[in-house]
Amino acid sequence: MAIVYDEAEKVFLLNTQNTTYAIAITDETFLCHLYYGKKIQDSHIRYLLKEDESPYVPSVNKRETNSFLDMFPMEYPETGMGDYRESAFCVRNVEGHRASQCGYRHHVIKNGKPEISGLPATFASDEECSTLYLYCEDEVLQLQLCLMYSVFEKEDIITRSVTAENYGKQPLYIEKILSACLDVEDRNFEWVSLHGTWARERHIQAMPIAVGRQNVASFKGESSHQEHPFIALATKGATQDVGEIYAMHFVYSGNFLAQIEKNAFHMLRMTMGIHPEGFTWKLEPGGCFATPEVVMTYSAEGYGKMTHNLHELYRRHLIRSAYLHKDRPILINNWEATYFEFDEKKLLDIAKQAARLGIEMFVLDDGWFGKRNKDDSSLGDWNVNLEKIPGGLHKLSQELKALGLKFGIWMEPEMISPDSELYRKHPDWAIQIPGRDITQSRAQYVLDLSRQEIVDYVYEQIAKILHSAEISYLKWDMNRQLTTIGSMGLVADRQGELFHRYVLGVYQLQERLIREFPDLLLENCSGGGARFDPGMLYYSPQIWCSDDTDAIERLAIQEGTAMLYPLSCIGAHVSVCPNHAVGRVTPLETRGHVAMAGTFGYELDVTKLSEEEKEEIHKQIVCYHRYKELIREGDYIRLLSMQKGDRADAWMVVDKLKNRALVWCVRGLNIPNDKGFFLRLKGLDVESKYHIDEKQYSADVLMNCGIRIKPADKDFVSNIFYLERQTK
Ligand code: DGJ
């Protein structure tokens, strides 16, 4: 049984294959967190509440000492009733008071996984998951909270979300509603997050935990380049295989707060949810608000197990696309090849050469519509530019088809250029505060997707384009953050809803899109990887990882990304050298190897290749076809990390039956007088032997002695090794 309630003890145990999460109810009806960690069988753990140690328990101490205020492990702490650490919930009533105390009233345990209306969320059958609903009430406010915990036994994951319902007669104003809180005693943890900026997304950082609050956050209206909606507590020095990790990952694409707080009594509080800054939600009588979901996992076996749990969850229970287990076409995108300077002839020249090389799809990026010859106009005017493409999209798609290529297209549906027909007609459609200049970013404004009529209009535009030609793929871009936060469609006491309503508008658009075009391959993108988050994965099976296509910078970006996401989600392309983002020159072979650890494609002018380069690309394509299924479906294992001081970056994928494996090793730095080294593998079947090229090795030898990495004779050398188990 995944969820057990011990009535006598008033203790819930939420059990996965390897972990237990425990909650208790106190006599005062507080819900408190008892335990999260390795699996335990026994629910007699109320002693963890220190009930004998007066005055810790509220019913004894009457909350007169700070033991309660600073120590009591609240399951879902609320503002205003005497817990001075970060609260998860704050509500204001019409009198202006900010306090609530929702006590436990009853619970329900059900098989299956509930949907969260309008939001992306994990899904599962009744056999795969069960859910605990804890109903709590504040009778003064006439407010009900429901804390939901869905237990994915196989994946060692618990997902959490909260609903708030106003059953009173007056409106309530929610000022903060986080999705999860976890109190843990400090056991020499550090905290881990992903950080970056444009062209440098999702680098891993581990930091000591100071007394006080430390967090990562976004106020940008998107999950952002800079911070990622992920945090973990990890025992100091944790490795891929050793150490305890508590991780939270947010299934949401807007503003977020992910925080660790340490107090003077060595208590850590980990919280995650929609960022309260700029957020207020008016809850009318009878109204209900549902938070996005937090994915939570515990690993007693280092980062590797955390990664594995998340990858399994996302592949089995979050990504819905029909492409999840299908081959994705090897594409060529014209962005880095042409930017805005192209005409039909140029596109077809690239396409012809691409087809000869074995590329399977041509993607037309920015600049094909309105009068957009640079990035300062036409967003919102989704009419093909007939000067550039005289025959229109349909003819182009047919010409590509004749070459044996599928056709994909770029759009940025959420935006409006000040210089556009759409803006001239509907200036109030941009997000804005009357009387203030609207901030431009990349010379564009953001459409107010909190308004249903604008969502409907945008959807019609997208659908019109997709129906106008044979289009197999859509790259959905989003190139700026939200500023000057105001909606011409919301009344004063609802302006604080704009950020969240915007995200709901984006989700509604993508939901409608994938329903009407189930065969469309959707790739999300946001100026590179500013909206690479689990929320977007619910709609698109792959996300453009970064505008930095330099293979060496990509090592760090893809390492951080693959720590949380399967390789099949990571958009990765081979581009030209010197690289447009960093100016580095990297062997074409290495560029191919790195892009193969993702959804493989090209983004360069293939009409300008030398014969030698064409041959290399042809080789890469053959190689990718050979291994694409293994890369997409296999278990990812990180072996070495230059970010963490190793001499190379290395990782591998192993199929579920441990019959086949692919190993990558890339050295980004030219080590003078290099003598090579032995790379120790993982995840193979210890009893078996494996072939690498013509040679045969025992798995225990490969895992303990390692495979030989020869001395690097030039800069940025890379190798991939294919292993096949010897059949008995
Ligand atoms: C940002 C994307 O990340 C790029 O790949 C490209 O599509 C440009 N936008 C186009 O404007």
Short mmCIF file of N, CA and C in Angstrom, two decimals, residues 392-445:
data_model
loop_
_atom_site.label_atom_id
_atom_site.label_comp_id
_atom_site.label_asym_id
_atom_site.label_seq_id
_atom_site.Cartn_x
_atom_site.Cartn_y
_atom_site.Cartn_z
N GLY A 392 4.38 31.37 -51.28
CA GLY A 392 3.71 31.12 -49.99
C GLY A 392 4.18 29.83 -49.33
N LEU A 393 3.63 29.58 -48.17
CA LEU A 393 4.10 28.43 -47.38
C LEU A 393 3.70 27.10 -47.99
N HIS A 394 2.49 27.07 -48.60
CA HIS A 394 2.04 25.79 -49.15
C HIS A 394 3.00 25.33 -50.25
N LYS A 395 3.31 26.26 -51.15
CA LYS A 395 4.20 25.89 -52.27
C LYS A 395 5.56 25.46 -51.71
N LEU A 396 6.05 26.23 -50.74
CA LEU A 396 7.35 25.89 -50.17
C LEU A 396 7.30 24.49 -49.56
N SER A 397 6.25 24.20 -48.85
CA SER A 397 6.16 22.87 -48.21
C SER A 397 6.13 21.77 -49.26
N GLN A 398 5.50 22.05 -50.40
CA GLN A 398 5.43 21.04 -51.45
C GLN A 398 6.79 20.84 -52.12
N GLU A 399 7.51 21.95 -52.27
CA GLU A 399 8.85 21.82 -52.87
C GLU A 399 9.77 21.04 -51.95
N LEU A 400 9.61 21.29 -50.67
CA LEU A 400 10.43 20.54 -49.71
C LEU A 400 10.05 19.06 -49.73
N LYS A 401 8.75 18.84 -49.82
CA LYS A 401 8.26 17.46 -49.86
C LYS A 401 8.87 16.72 -51.05
N ALA A 402 8.92 17.44 -52.18
CA ALA A 402 9.49 16.83 -53.39
C ALA A 402 10.97 16.47 -53.17
N LEU A 403 11.61 17.19 -52.27
CA LEU A 403 13.01 16.87 -51.97
C LEU A 403 13.11 15.77 -50.91
N GLY A 404 11.96 15.35 -50.41
CA GLY A 404 11.96 14.30 -49.39
C GLY A 404 12.06 14.87 -47.99
N LEU A 405 11.79 16.18 -47.85
CA LEU A 405 11.91 16.82 -46.53
C LEU A 405 10.56 17.18 -45.95
N LYS A 406 10.42 17.01 -44.64
CA LYS A 406 9.27 17.55 -43.95
C LYS A 406 9.49 19.04 -43.73
N PHE A 407 8.42 19.73 -43.37
CA PHE A 407 8.52 21.18 -43.22
C PHE A 407 8.12 21.58 -41.80
N GLY A 408 8.96 22.42 -41.18
CA GLY A 408 8.64 22.95 -39.85
C GLY A 408 8.72 24.47 -39.88
N ILE A 409 8.06 25.11 -38.94
CA ILE A 409 8.02 26.57 -38.97
C ILE A 409 8.16 27.15 -37.56
N TRP A 410 8.67 28.40 -37.53
CA TRP A 410 8.87 29.15 -36.28
C TRP A 410 7.74 30.15 -36.11
N MET A 411 7.25 30.29 -34.89
CA MET A 411 6.32 31.39 -34.58
C MET A 411 6.62 31.91 -33.17
N GLU A 412 6.23 33.14 -32.94
CA GLU A 412 6.34 33.70 -31.58
C GLU A 412 4.98 34.27 -31.20
N PRO A 413 4.02 33.38 -30.92
CA PRO A 413 2.61 33.78 -30.84
C PRO A 413 2.27 34.73 -29.71
N GLU A 414 3.09 34.78 -28.65
CA GLU A 414 2.71 35.57 -27.46
C GLU A 414 3.05 37.05 -27.59
N MET A 415 3.63 37.44 -28.73
CA MET A 415 4.20 38.79 -28.81
C MET A 415 3.48 39.68 -29.81
N ILE A 416 3.74 40.99 -29.66
CA ILE A 416 3.18 41.98 -30.58
C ILE A 416 4.24 43.07 -30.76
N SER A 417 4.58 43.37 -32.01
CA SER A 417 5.55 44.44 -32.26
C SER A 417 4.81 45.77 -32.24
N PRO A 418 5.42 46.83 -31.66
CA PRO A 418 4.79 48.16 -31.76
C PRO A 418 4.59 48.51 -33.24
N ASP A 419 5.53 48.08 -34.08
CA ASP A 419 5.39 48.30 -35.52
C ASP A 419 4.72 47.06 -36.13
N SER A 420 3.41 46.98 -35.95
CA SER A 420 2.66 45.87 -36.56
C SER A 420 1.24 46.35 -36.82
N GLU A 421 0.59 45.72 -37.79
CA GLU A 421 -0.82 46.03 -38.07
C GLU A 421 -1.65 45.73 -36.84
N LEU A 422 -1.30 44.64 -36.16
CA LEU A 422 -2.09 44.21 -35.00
C LEU A 422 -2.05 45.27 -33.91
N TYR A 423 -0.87 45.84 -33.65
CA TYR A 423 -0.77 46.84 -32.58
C TYR A 423 -1.49 48.12 -32.97
N ARG A 424 -1.39 48.48 -34.27
CA ARG A 424 -2.09 49.70 -34.70
C ARG A 424 -3.60 49.54 -34.49
N LYS A 425 -4.08 48.32 -34.69
CA LYS A 425 -5.51 48.07 -34.53
C LYS A 425 -5.92 47.89 -33.06
N HIS A 426 -5.05 47.24 -32.29
CA HIS A 426 -5.41 46.91 -30.90
C HIS A 426 -4.30 47.31 -29.93
N PRO A 427 -4.07 48.61 -29.76
CA PRO A 427 -2.98 49.00 -28.86
C PRO A 427 -3.22 48.54 -27.41
N ASP A 428 -4.46 48.30 -27.05
CA ASP A 428 -4.75 47.86 -25.67
C ASP A 428 -4.45 46.38 -25.44
N TRP A 429 -4.06 45.68 -26.50
CA TRP A 429 -3.81 44.24 -26.35
C TRP A 429 -2.44 43.94 -25.73
N ALA A 430 -1.59 44.96 -25.67
CA ALA A 430 -0.28 44.72 -25.06
C ALA A 430 -0.40 44.82 -23.54
N ILE A 431 0.39 44.06 -22.83
CA ILE A 431 0.47 44.20 -21.37
C ILE A 431 1.04 45.59 -21.08
N GLN A 432 0.35 46.36 -20.24
CA GLN A 432 0.74 47.76 -20.04
C GLN A 432 0.07 48.37 -18.82
N ILE A 433 0.66 49.44 -18.33
CA ILE A 433 0.04 50.23 -17.26
C ILE A 433 -0.30 51.58 -17.86
N PRO A 434 -1.59 51.94 -17.88
CA PRO A 434 -1.97 53.20 -18.51
C PRO A 434 -1.17 54.37 -17.94
N GLY A 435 -0.71 55.24 -18.82
CA GLY A 435 0.03 56.42 -18.39
C GLY A 435 1.54 56.18 -18.31
N ARG A 436 1.97 54.95 -18.46
CA ARG A 436 3.41 54.67 -18.43
C ARG A 436 3.85 54.14 -19.79
N ASP A 437 5.11 54.43 -20.14
CA ASP A 437 5.66 53.83 -21.36
C ASP A 437 5.71 52.32 -21.17
N ILE A 438 5.36 51.60 -22.22
CA ILE A 438 5.50 50.14 -22.12
C ILE A 438 6.97 49.84 -22.41
N THR A 439 7.57 49.04 -21.55
CA THR A 439 8.98 48.71 -21.78
C THR A 439 9.09 47.84 -23.03
N GLN A 440 10.00 48.24 -23.90
CA GLN A 440 10.28 47.37 -25.05
C GLN A 440 11.44 46.46 -24.70
N SER A 441 11.40 45.27 -25.21
CA SER A 441 12.54 44.38 -25.08
C SER A 441 12.59 43.66 -26.41
N ARG A 442 13.74 43.58 -27.01
CA ARG A 442 13.90 43.11 -28.39
C ARG A 442 12.85 43.80 -29.28
N ALA A 443 12.60 45.07 -28.99
CA ALA A 443 11.67 45.89 -29.77
C ALA A 443 10.27 45.28 -29.84
N GLN A 444 9.84 44.62 -28.78
CA GLN A 444 8.50 44.03 -28.82
C GLN A 444 7.78 44.16 -27.49
N TYR A 445 6.46 44.03 -27.55
CA TYR A 445 5.61 44.01 -26.37
C TYR A 445 5.04 42.60 -26.23
#
